[in-house]
Amino acid sequence: MFIRIVKMSFHPENITAFLENFEIMKDKIRNAPGNRFLELYQDKNNPCLFFTYSYWETEGDLENYRNSALFDGVWTFTKKLFNDKPEAWSVNKVVSLP
């Protein structure tokens, strides 16, 4: 299992549209094959900055999601709202303390 972190920055006037669409799509994304966890974060100091944090069983599961009609719809809608290029990282958890 690994973690995918995606950083997205939006025009202020597009935040509501992003959040409304995320609310509609979050369960579909979370239930994509191989997805085990999904959270959305908003930066405390810059309200235009958001991060998704998700766990995936395998890199193949993430790639299958990224090549799916679901992702195409989500990303086609979302990328029109950006004010900067998104960034993404795939990371392995090294330490976790409860």
mmCIF file with all atom_site columns, C-alpha atoms in Angstrom:
data_model
loop_
_atom_site.group_PDB
_atom_site.id
_atom_site.type_symbol
_atom_site.label_atom_id
_atom_site.label_alt_id
_atom_site.label_comp_id
_atom_site.label_asym_id
_atom_site.label_entity_id
_atom_site.label_seq_id
_atom_site.pdbx_PDB_ins_code
_atom_site.Cartn_x
_atom_site.Cartn_y
_atom_site.Cartn_z
_atom_site.occupancy
_atom_site.B_iso_or_equiv
_atom_site.pdbx_formal_charge
_atom_site.auth_seq_id
_atom_site.auth_comp_id
_atom_site.auth_asym_id
_atom_site.auth_atom_id
_atom_site.pdbx_PDB_model_num
ATOM 1  C CA . MET A 1 1  ? 0.000   0.000  0.000   1.00 0.00 ? 1  MET A CA 1
ATOM 2  C CA . PHE A 1 2  ? 1.153   3.541  -0.679  1.00 0.00 ? 2  PHE A CA 1
ATOM 3  C CA . ILE A 1 3  ? -0.072  7.094  -0.238  1.00 0.00 ? 3  ILE A CA 1
ATOM 4  C CA . ARG A 1 4  ? -0.863  9.607  -2.976  1.00 0.00 ? 4  ARG A CA 1
ATOM 5  C CA . ILE A 1 5  ? -0.770  13.311 -2.129  1.00 0.00 ? 5  ILE A CA 1
ATOM 6  C CA . VAL A 1 6  ? -2.044  15.844 -4.653  1.00 0.00 ? 6  VAL A CA 1
ATOM 7  C CA . LYS A 1 7  ? -1.641  19.599 -4.179  1.00 0.00 ? 7  LYS A CA 1
ATOM 8  C CA . MET A 1 8  ? -4.135  21.828 -5.990  1.00 0.00 ? 8  MET A CA 1
ATOM 9  C CA . SER A 1 9  ? -4.454  25.607 -6.028  1.00 0.00 ? 9  SER A CA 1
ATOM 10 C CA . PHE A 1 10 ? -7.680  27.284 -7.135  1.00 0.00 ? 10 PHE A CA 1
ATOM 11 C CA . HIS A 1 11 ? -8.856  30.717 -8.129  1.00 0.00 ? 11 HIS A CA 1
ATOM 12 C CA . PRO A 1 12 ? -10.785 32.038 -5.084  1.00 0.00 ? 12 PRO A CA 1
ATOM 13 C CA . GLU A 1 13 ? -14.019 32.281 -7.052  1.00 0.00 ? 13 GLU A CA 1
ATOM 14 C CA . ASN A 1 14 ? -13.733 28.578 -8.014  1.00 0.00 ? 14 ASN A CA 1
ATOM 15 C CA . ILE A 1 15 ? -13.387 27.089 -4.522  1.00 0.00 ? 15 ILE A CA 1
ATOM 16 C CA . THR A 1 16 ? -17.128 26.622 -4.036  1.00 0.00 ? 16 THR A CA 1
ATOM 17 C CA . ALA A 1 17 ? -17.470 24.816 -7.371  1.00 0.00 ? 17 ALA A CA 1
ATOM 18 C CA . PHE A 1 18 ? -14.558 22.536 -6.499  1.00 0.00 ? 18 PHE A CA 1
ATOM 19 C CA . LEU A 1 19 ? -15.971 21.694 -3.070  1.00 0.00 ? 19 LEU A CA 1
ATOM 20 C CA . GLU A 1 20 ? -19.459 21.046 -4.445  1.00 0.00 ? 20 GLU A CA 1
ATOM 21 C CA . ASN A 1 21 ? -18.069 18.707 -7.091  1.00 0.00 ? 21 ASN A CA 1
ATOM 22 C CA . PHE A 1 22 ? -15.808 16.948 -4.565  1.00 0.00 ? 22 PHE A CA 1
ATOM 23 C CA . GLU A 1 23 ? -18.841 16.371 -2.334  1.00 0.00 ? 23 GLU A CA 1
ATOM 24 C CA . ILE A 1 24 ? -20.626 14.673 -5.246  1.00 0.00 ? 24 ILE A CA 1
ATOM 25 C CA . MET A 1 25 ? -17.620 12.614 -6.367  1.00 0.00 ? 25 MET A CA 1
ATOM 26 C CA . LYS A 1 26 ? -15.847 11.710 -3.095  1.00 0.00 ? 26 LYS A CA 1
ATOM 27 C CA . ASP A 1 27 ? -17.656 8.418  -2.487  1.00 0.00 ? 27 ASP A CA 1
ATOM 28 C CA . LYS A 1 28 ? -17.101 7.307  -6.083  1.00 0.00 ? 28 LYS A CA 1
ATOM 29 C CA . ILE A 1 29 ? -13.393 8.098  -5.803  1.00 0.00 ? 29 ILE A CA 1
ATOM 30 C CA . ARG A 1 30 ? -13.148 6.399  -2.405  1.00 0.00 ? 30 ARG A CA 1
ATOM 31 C CA . ASN A 1 31 ? -14.859 3.286  -3.781  1.00 0.00 ? 31 ASN A CA 1
ATOM 32 C CA . ALA A 1 32 ? -12.610 3.007  -6.829  1.00 0.00 ? 32 ALA A CA 1
ATOM 33 C CA . PRO A 1 33 ? -10.945 -0.426 -6.885  1.00 0.00 ? 33 PRO A CA 1
ATOM 34 C CA . GLY A 1 34 ? -7.815  -0.346 -4.732  1.00 0.00 ? 34 GLY A CA 1
ATOM 35 C CA . ASN A 1 35 ? -8.621  2.922  -2.936  1.00 0.00 ? 35 ASN A CA 1
ATOM 36 C CA . ARG A 1 36 ? -8.552  2.382  0.831   1.00 0.00 ? 36 ARG A CA 1
ATOM 37 C CA . PHE A 1 37 ? -8.706  5.928  2.204   1.00 0.00 ? 37 PHE A CA 1
ATOM 38 C CA . LEU A 1 38 ? -9.452  9.459  1.006   1.00 0.00 ? 38 LEU A CA 1
ATOM 39 C CA . GLU A 1 39 ? -9.226  12.822 2.721   1.00 0.00 ? 39 GLU A CA 1
ATOM 40 C CA . LEU A 1 40 ? -9.304  16.428 1.519   1.00 0.00 ? 40 LEU A CA 1
ATOM 41 C CA . TYR A 1 41 ? -7.369  19.159 3.315   1.00 0.00 ? 41 TYR A CA 1
ATOM 42 C CA . GLN A 1 42 ? -7.466  22.943 2.972   1.00 0.00 ? 42 GLN A CA 1
ATOM 43 C CA . ASP A 1 43 ? -4.454  25.048 3.928   1.00 0.00 ? 43 ASP A CA 1
ATOM 44 C CA . LYS A 1 44 ? -5.008  27.114 7.070   1.00 0.00 ? 44 LYS A CA 1
ATOM 45 C CA . ASN A 1 45 ? -3.190  30.175 5.728   1.00 0.00 ? 45 ASN A CA 1
ATOM 46 C CA . ASN A 1 46 ? -4.057  30.003 2.031   1.00 0.00 ? 46 ASN A CA 1
ATOM 47 C CA . PRO A 1 47 ? -7.707  29.028 1.481   1.00 0.00 ? 47 PRO A CA 1
ATOM 48 C CA . CYS A 1 48 ? -7.053  28.540 -2.247  1.00 0.00 ? 48 CYS A CA 1
ATOM 49 C CA . LEU A 1 49 ? -4.713  25.613 -1.551  1.00 0.00 ? 49 LEU A CA 1
ATOM 50 C CA . PHE A 1 50 ? -6.056  22.055 -1.161  1.00 0.00 ? 50 PHE A CA 1
ATOM 51 C CA . PHE A 1 51 ? -4.530  18.603 -0.811  1.00 0.00 ? 51 PHE A CA 1
ATOM 52 C CA . THR A 1 52 ? -6.011  15.182 -1.394  1.00 0.00 ? 52 THR A CA 1
ATOM 53 C CA . TYR A 1 53 ? -4.520  12.358 0.636   1.00 0.00 ? 53 TYR A CA 1
ATOM 54 C CA . SER A 1 54 ? -5.368  8.825  -0.432  1.00 0.00 ? 54 SER A CA 1
ATOM 55 C CA . TYR A 1 55 ? -4.198  5.269  0.196   1.00 0.00 ? 55 TYR A CA 1
ATOM 56 C CA . TRP A 1 56 ? -3.947  2.828  -2.726  1.00 0.00 ? 56 TRP A CA 1
ATOM 57 C CA . GLU A 1 57 ? -3.354  -0.905 -2.621  1.00 0.00 ? 57 GLU A CA 1
ATOM 58 C CA . THR A 1 58 ? -1.028  -0.915 -5.658  1.00 0.00 ? 58 THR A CA 1
ATOM 59 C CA . GLU A 1 59 ? 0.363   1.482  -8.222  1.00 0.00 ? 59 GLU A CA 1
ATOM 60 C CA . GLY A 1 60 ? -1.696  -0.452 -10.776 1.00 0.00 ? 60 GLY A CA 1
ATOM 61 C CA . ASP A 1 61 ? -4.875  0.452  -8.878  1.00 0.00 ? 61 ASP A CA 1
ATOM 62 C CA . LEU A 1 62 ? -3.971  4.134  -8.988  1.00 0.00 ? 62 LEU A CA 1
ATOM 63 C CA . GLU A 1 63 ? -3.131  3.914  -12.693 1.00 0.00 ? 63 GLU A CA 1
ATOM 64 C CA . ASN A 1 64 ? -6.416  2.132  -13.403 1.00 0.00 ? 64 ASN A CA 1
ATOM 65 C CA . TYR A 1 65 ? -8.243  4.942  -11.599 1.00 0.00 ? 65 TYR A CA 1
ATOM 66 C CA . ARG A 1 66 ? -6.257  7.590  -13.481 1.00 0.00 ? 66 ARG A CA 1
ATOM 67 C CA . ASN A 1 67 ? -7.245  5.908  -16.771 1.00 0.00 ? 67 ASN A CA 1
ATOM 68 C CA . SER A 1 68 ? -10.925 5.558  -15.824 1.00 0.00 ? 68 SER A CA 1
ATOM 69 C CA . ALA A 1 69 ? -13.963 7.495  -17.010 1.00 0.00 ? 69 ALA A CA 1
ATOM 70 C CA . LEU A 1 70 ? -14.481 8.550  -13.373 1.00 0.00 ? 70 LEU A CA 1
ATOM 71 C CA . PHE A 1 71 ? -11.070 10.226 -13.171 1.00 0.00 ? 71 PHE A CA 1
ATOM 72 C CA . ASP A 1 72 ? -11.506 11.770 -16.619 1.00 0.00 ? 72 ASP A CA 1
ATOM 73 C CA . GLY A 1 73 ? -14.751 13.412 -15.508 1.00 0.00 ? 73 GLY A CA 1
ATOM 74 C CA . VAL A 1 74 ? -13.367 14.583 -12.174 1.00 0.00 ? 74 VAL A CA 1
ATOM 75 C CA . TRP A 1 75 ? -10.115 15.901 -13.640 1.00 0.00 ? 75 TRP A CA 1
ATOM 76 C CA . THR A 1 76 ? -11.733 17.546 -16.686 1.00 0.00 ? 76 THR A CA 1
ATOM 77 C CA . PHE A 1 77 ? -13.985 19.531 -14.349 1.00 0.00 ? 77 PHE A CA 1
ATOM 78 C CA . THR A 1 78 ? -11.355 20.280 -11.704 1.00 0.00 ? 78 THR A CA 1
ATOM 79 C CA . LYS A 1 79 ? -8.429  21.364 -13.872 1.00 0.00 ? 79 LYS A CA 1
ATOM 80 C CA . LYS A 1 80 ? -10.455 24.264 -15.307 1.00 0.00 ? 80 LYS A CA 1
ATOM 81 C CA . LEU A 1 81 ? -10.605 25.748 -11.799 1.00 0.00 ? 81 LEU A CA 1
ATOM 82 C CA . PHE A 1 82 ? -6.852  25.828 -11.054 1.00 0.00 ? 82 PHE A CA 1
ATOM 83 C CA . ASN A 1 83 ? -4.779  28.982 -10.690 1.00 0.00 ? 83 ASN A CA 1
ATOM 84 C CA . ASP A 1 84 ? -1.500  27.026 -10.676 1.00 0.00 ? 84 ASP A CA 1
ATOM 85 C CA . LYS A 1 85 ? -0.167  23.701 -11.908 1.00 0.00 ? 85 LYS A CA 1
ATOM 86 C CA . PRO A 1 86 ? -1.093  20.821 -9.579  1.00 0.00 ? 86 PRO A CA 1
ATOM 87 C CA . GLU A 1 87 ? 1.613   18.695 -7.990  1.00 0.00 ? 87 GLU A CA 1
ATOM 88 C CA . ALA A 1 88 ? 1.433   15.038 -6.969  1.00 0.00 ? 88 ALA A CA 1
ATOM 89 C CA . TRP A 1 89 ? 3.558   12.649 -4.950  1.00 0.00 ? 89 TRP A CA 1
ATOM 90 C CA . SER A 1 90 ? 3.362   8.908  -4.388  1.00 0.00 ? 90 SER A CA 1
ATOM 91 C CA . VAL A 1 91 ? 4.961   8.076  -1.050  1.00 0.00 ? 91 VAL A CA 1
ATOM 92 C CA . ASN A 1 92 ? 5.501   5.089  1.210   1.00 0.00 ? 92 ASN A CA 1
ATOM 93 C CA . LYS A 1 93 ? 4.664   5.379  4.883   1.00 0.00 ? 93 LYS A CA 1
ATOM 94 C CA . VAL A 1 94 ? 7.837   5.008  6.915   1.00 0.00 ? 94 VAL A CA 1
ATOM 95 C CA . VAL A 1 95 ? 6.535   5.588  10.445  1.00 0.00 ? 95 VAL A CA 1
ATOM 96 C CA . SER A 1 96 ? 3.054   6.025  11.873  1.00 0.00 ? 96 SER A CA 1
ATOM 97 C CA . LEU A 1 97 ? 2.390   6.781  15.535  1.00 0.00 ? 97 LEU A CA 1
ATOM 98 C CA . PRO A 1 98 ? -1.145  6.453  16.931  1.00 0.00 ? 98 PRO A CA 1
#
